[in-house]
Amino acid sequence: MNDMRVTERTVTDKEIKMKARKVQVFYGDNHAIKDVDVDIEDKTVTAFIGPSGCGKSTFLRCLNRMNDTIDICRVEGDIQLDGEDIYDPKVDPVQLRAKVGMVFQKPNPFPKSIYDNVAYGPRIHGLARSKSELDEIVEKSLRRAAIWDEVKDRLDAPGTGLSGGQQQRLCIARAVATSPEVLLMDEPCSALDPIATAQVEELIDELRERFSVVIVTHSMQQAARVSQKTAFFHLGNLVEFGETSKIFTNPDDPRTESYITGRIG
Amino acid sequence: MPLLWIIVIVVLLGAGGFVLGRQRAIASAGGDARILHSLPNYYGTNVMILAIVPALMVMAVWMVIQPLMIETRVTGMIPEAAIEAAGNRGLVMSDVRRVADGLDTAIAAGALTADEVRDLSTADTDVRARLGEVGVALGSEVSAEVLAAAQSYRALKRTGGLLMTGVVLVLAVLGLAYGSIRTNREFRARNAVEASILAILMLASTIAILTTVGIVLSMLFETFNFFELYPWREFFFGLEWRPSFEGGSDLGLIPLLWGTLYVSFIALLVSVPIGLFAAIYMAEYAGKRMRAVAKPLIEILAGIPTIVYGLFALITVGPLLRDYFAEPLGLGSSSSSVMTAGVVMGIMLIPFVSSLSDDIINAVPQSLRDGSYGLGATQSETVRQVILPAALPGIVGAILLAASRAIGETMIVVLGAGAAAALSLNPFEAMTTVTVKIVGQLTGDTDFSSPEALVAFALGLTLFVITLGLNVLALYIVRKYREQYE
């Protein structure tokens, strides 16, 4: 942890990758997210914490327009990726999702081989010009997700046959393969045992070198371990957003303090 | 005693048993139902089940076995010579039954008394004439052996009927008595009823299974009879279907099987793409309101009787295909064609394919869709590359089920494709299928000892084996690949 803080101090002014201003989300009549302003920095892990139903997953899904697949969901406000409004009619949500990848709560490998799982994104977006190039992308992605050594001899085996932790790392490899700029993770460890969780956390820390990562988590220890920035959500409001070390040691808002010390949630 | 009366009496005994059991239970608890092990109704139900179920079961079994036993005893009375003269045992026995029934009718009509019937003999009475007077027409003169056999047939039937009535009623009363004696407040009537219900449910499923076995066996025996009269090699490999009741017919399976498979193939060619695309639209694209309207509308297609589809084929599709395709292309001038039947049958099968596939596509977990969308896939890419592969085993199962429906379909083929067997590649030519020929061979006056009639059973069995094979294949595929996304 101490090392982590040191690296953080060495890179001081990172550029802002995603910027959200006055974001409102409605599910039908239910006002789920109210006036949220967040800046996601490049090459940083940002953690969203908060009690269940506080809207952190909903907000995460706004960042790559996954909420578009839900009929009754309506998003207002301004979310920018590299200064471009992602809800602009000119933006193709399909292209956006290639840039802003997502890893889900439950590992969801496709019922295909391990190779095809990872090659899925590159194939759709035409990222590889030849078979050997595709092989290269698959290997690189699996290495980056720290699962290459475990699966390199059985790339043709079905992805669903792996263990839970391996499946989740496969899903991370799958998301990494499209070379996204931002990686969204919705409670990526909640279905995993402690060993697999540790592996995934280690992986998240490595991914930070190339992407900006946004992670939703219920575990405050996890947020403290992996993130540099933390946002605390409560009842659809963004209560506090800042350096992880500050949020966990010296929060400004009394609600943040109560949540972190376990009095609300 | 007529059957209905026996049943009514047994049911009445059961109803009485219910009341009795209930009262005895409450009485044994001194009027306080809370002391009882079970609710009072359970005691009543227990007595009722004991009174009704064993009695009616014995009756059912008796009614199956009694004719078989009488048959064997009576057959023994007829000398071999008489059997040889008539051709086979079955014919003599049907004569015996006819005479016996005739005698019953005569008694009922008052033409003969029971005593006269018992003493009847061919020596001093013309039985055929006497029975003819009361409206029972016999094919030939009644021989002394047949009359004797008929008389003993009647006597045995009468004794058997009396015996059965006695046994069934005694069993009902015994069950009632046993049930009420056992009824006291310690007795676990609730558990006893539970066990009886389990037994009844098991019985029902056993009957369903045994019936299937019975159907197969009956087909199997007739098929053996057929193959004794007609060489199996010519049946399975014969290229000609030309039955003639004067004998010397060609009964080759191949043209009929070809017709069946050709029509089914066209039907699947029509129904699978349309049904599958409709299912994909319903499951993935359609909004809630659209789905609520469109799905029942498609399923209405499944409720239309096939004869109505047949009429549609006959008066609309057939002439249409003939005028706009077959004649301009020079492929034929018949409005009955494989194409007509295939297209209409395909329309009939659309709801089967779409409804089953829709359910299967809906069963693919949402997380797979999210995963695909999250990687920047479009909706159709997701459907093509993730959802369809995941749902494929189920969809294959749906298609195979539709195929077995197509193979077994009769009415649409009769009206759409005609009844002439042909071995041709031209889809605008009239052909026919196995099912149509089964109907054809068995309608009208048929002689069940000729290969021309018995061939229907061989055809039926062949069809059964094919559809069974398809169903087994469907089950196998579904099972083998089912767990892929669980």
mmCIF file of C-alpha atoms in Angstrom, chain A residues 61 64 66 69 94-95 97-98 100-102 104 106-112 117 120-121 124-125 160 174-175 178, chain B residues 287-288 366-379 381-386 389-390 483-486:
data_model
loop_
_atom_site.group_PDB
_atom_site.id
_atom_site.type_symbol
_atom_site.label_atom_id
_atom_site.label_comp_id
_atom_site.label_asym_id
_atom_site.label_seq_id
_atom_site.Cartn_x
_atom_site.Cartn_y
_atom_site.Cartn_z
ATOM 1 C CA ARG A 61 -23.387 1.784 -16.732
ATOM 2 C CA ASN A 64 -20.501 3.278 -21.651
ATOM 3 C CA MET A 66 -25.097 0.181 -21.240
ATOM 4 C CA THR A 69 -30.422 -1.491 -23.398
ATOM 5 C CA VAL A 94 -21.413 0.481 -30.245
ATOM 6 C CA GLN A 95 -18.135 2.283 -30.990
ATOM 7 C CA ARG A 97 -18.408 0.505 -25.856
ATOM 8 C CA ALA A 98 -15.349 -0.647 -27.736
ATOM 9 C CA VAL A 100 -15.061 1.938 -22.747
ATOM 10 C CA GLY A 101 -14.995 -1.767 -21.947
ATOM 11 C CA MET A 102 -16.905 -3.479 -19.176
ATOM 12 C CA PHE A 104 -19.499 -7.651 -15.011
ATOM 13 C CA LYS A 106 -20.791 -12.443 -12.468
ATOM 14 C CA PRO A 107 -18.238 -13.957 -14.815
ATOM 15 C CA ASN A 108 -20.079 -14.312 -18.125
ATOM 16 C CA PRO A 109 -17.830 -16.113 -20.614
ATOM 17 C CA PHE A 110 -19.592 -16.942 -23.869
ATOM 18 C CA PRO A 111 -20.262 -20.633 -24.527
ATOM 19 C CA LYS A 112 -17.296 -20.716 -26.891
ATOM 20 C CA ASN A 117 -13.983 -15.598 -26.167
ATOM 21 C CA TYR A 120 -14.670 -11.950 -30.015
ATOM 22 C CA GLY A 121 -14.101 -8.187 -29.674
ATOM 23 C CA ILE A 124 -16.169 -7.700 -34.397
ATOM 24 C CA HIS A 125 -14.136 -4.523 -34.684
ATOM 25 C CA THR A 160 -17.350 -22.018 -19.321
ATOM 26 C CA ARG A 174 -11.881 -10.361 -23.318
ATOM 27 C CA ALA A 175 -12.499 -6.725 -22.391
ATOM 28 C CA THR A 178 -10.472 -4.615 -27.812
ATOM 29 C CA GLY B 287 -41.074 -4.288 -27.581
ATOM 30 C CA LYS B 288 -43.327 -5.531 -24.841
ATOM 31 C CA GLN B 366 -29.052 -11.705 -19.945
ATOM 32 C CA SER B 367 -25.445 -11.643 -18.715
ATOM 33 C CA LEU B 368 -24.266 -13.071 -22.053
ATOM 34 C CA ARG B 369 -26.050 -10.272 -23.915
ATOM 35 C CA ASP B 370 -24.568 -7.673 -21.577
ATOM 36 C CA GLY B 371 -21.124 -9.163 -22.083
ATOM 37 C CA SER B 372 -21.458 -8.918 -25.821
ATOM 38 C CA TYR B 373 -22.914 -5.385 -25.828
ATOM 39 C CA GLY B 374 -20.237 -4.370 -23.350
ATOM 40 C CA LEU B 375 -17.619 -5.324 -25.931
ATOM 41 C CA GLY B 376 -19.221 -3.079 -28.523
ATOM 42 C CA ALA B 377 -21.188 -5.674 -30.451
ATOM 43 C CA THR B 378 -24.371 -4.674 -32.247
ATOM 44 C CA GLN B 379 -27.643 -6.436 -31.628
ATOM 45 C CA GLU B 381 -23.807 -9.525 -33.990
ATOM 46 C CA THR B 382 -24.830 -10.519 -30.489
ATOM 47 C CA VAL B 383 -27.689 -12.651 -31.807
ATOM 48 C CA ARG B 384 -25.549 -14.323 -34.450
ATOM 49 C CA GLN B 385 -22.414 -14.948 -32.466
ATOM 50 C CA VAL B 386 -23.534 -15.367 -28.885
ATOM 51 C CA PRO B 389 -24.771 -20.603 -30.566
ATOM 52 C CA ALA B 390 -25.890 -20.717 -26.940
ATOM 53 C CA GLU B 483 -25.332 -27.138 -19.827
ATOM 54 C CA GLN B 484 -23.089 -24.938 -21.877
ATOM 55 C CA TYR B 485 -24.278 -21.667 -20.451
ATOM 56 C CA GLU B 486 -25.309 -22.749 -16.982
#
